[in-house]
């Protein structure tokens, strides 16, 4: 839950050093990191994958993850409809710009 909470609340990744400092059990941390819960963004720095939200035990975190997933899928659908010639190869910048424009339209 630590990696998920840090990601949602602080919008930050979690380092291995932070996990060891908090939990002290290196073997347990190693075992956890072998499972499909985290994405390694760089050596010893982790972000939660969808399964981490599912299994973290916090229904609010899971609801936030579901809402974010639905929003991202909606934005991708809108991009696909607006620019069919792109063949689903949108950049992150295009995605973010479209999301921001969509947000401005709903206000």
GROMACS .gro file of C-alpha atoms in nm, residues 30-77:
model
   48
   30UNK     CA    1   1.252  -0.874  -0.249
   31UNK     CA    2   0.967  -1.125  -0.259
   32UNK     CA    3   0.708  -0.851  -0.308
   33UNK     CA    4   0.907  -0.691  -0.589
   34UNK     CA    5   0.920  -1.023  -0.777
   35UNK     CA    6   0.542  -1.013  -0.812
   36UNK     CA    7   0.356  -0.817  -1.087
   37UNK     CA    8   0.264  -0.522  -0.865
   38UNK     CA    9   0.520  -0.261  -0.965
   39UNK     CA   10   0.682  -0.108  -1.270
   40UNK     CA   11   1.053  -0.042  -1.243
   41UNK     CA   12   1.093   0.310  -1.382
   42UNK     CA   13   1.465   0.294  -1.318
   43UNK     CA   14   1.688   0.079  -1.103
   44UNK     CA   15   1.531   0.046  -0.758
   45UNK     CA   16   1.252   0.298  -0.823
   46UNK     CA   17   0.894   0.171  -0.844
   47UNK     CA   18   0.550   0.279  -0.961
   48UNK     CA   19   0.232   0.079  -0.895
   49UNK     CA   20   0.078  -0.134  -1.168
   50UNK     CA   21  -0.300  -0.200  -1.179
   51UNK     CA   22  -0.268  -0.517  -0.969
   52UNK     CA   23  -0.113  -0.311  -0.687
   53UNK     CA   24  -0.429  -0.098  -0.670
   54UNK     CA   25  -0.648  -0.409  -0.678
   55UNK     CA   26  -0.461  -0.578  -0.393
   56UNK     CA   27  -0.363  -0.282  -0.175
   57UNK     CA   28  -0.672  -0.323   0.043
   58UNK     CA   29  -0.790   0.038   0.018
   59UNK     CA   30  -1.125   0.075  -0.159
   60UNK     CA   31  -1.076   0.450  -0.206
   61UNK     CA   32  -0.744   0.395  -0.384
   62UNK     CA   33  -0.902   0.129  -0.603
   63UNK     CA   34  -1.193   0.360  -0.689
   64UNK     CA   35  -0.952   0.641  -0.781
   65UNK     CA   36  -0.756   0.404  -1.005
   66UNK     CA   37  -1.073   0.286  -1.178
   67UNK     CA   38  -1.187   0.643  -1.233
   68UNK     CA   39  -0.850   0.740  -1.378
   69UNK     CA   40  -0.851   0.438  -1.608
   70UNK     CA   41  -1.199   0.518  -1.734
   71UNK     CA   42  -1.098   0.880  -1.795
   72UNK     CA   43  -0.785   0.776  -1.986
   73UNK     CA   44  -0.984   0.537  -2.202
   74UNK     CA   45  -1.242   0.807  -2.272
   75UNK     CA   46  -0.967   1.049  -2.379
   76UNK     CA   47  -0.812   0.786  -2.605
   77UNK     CA   48  -1.151   0.716  -2.763
   0.00000   0.00000   0.00000
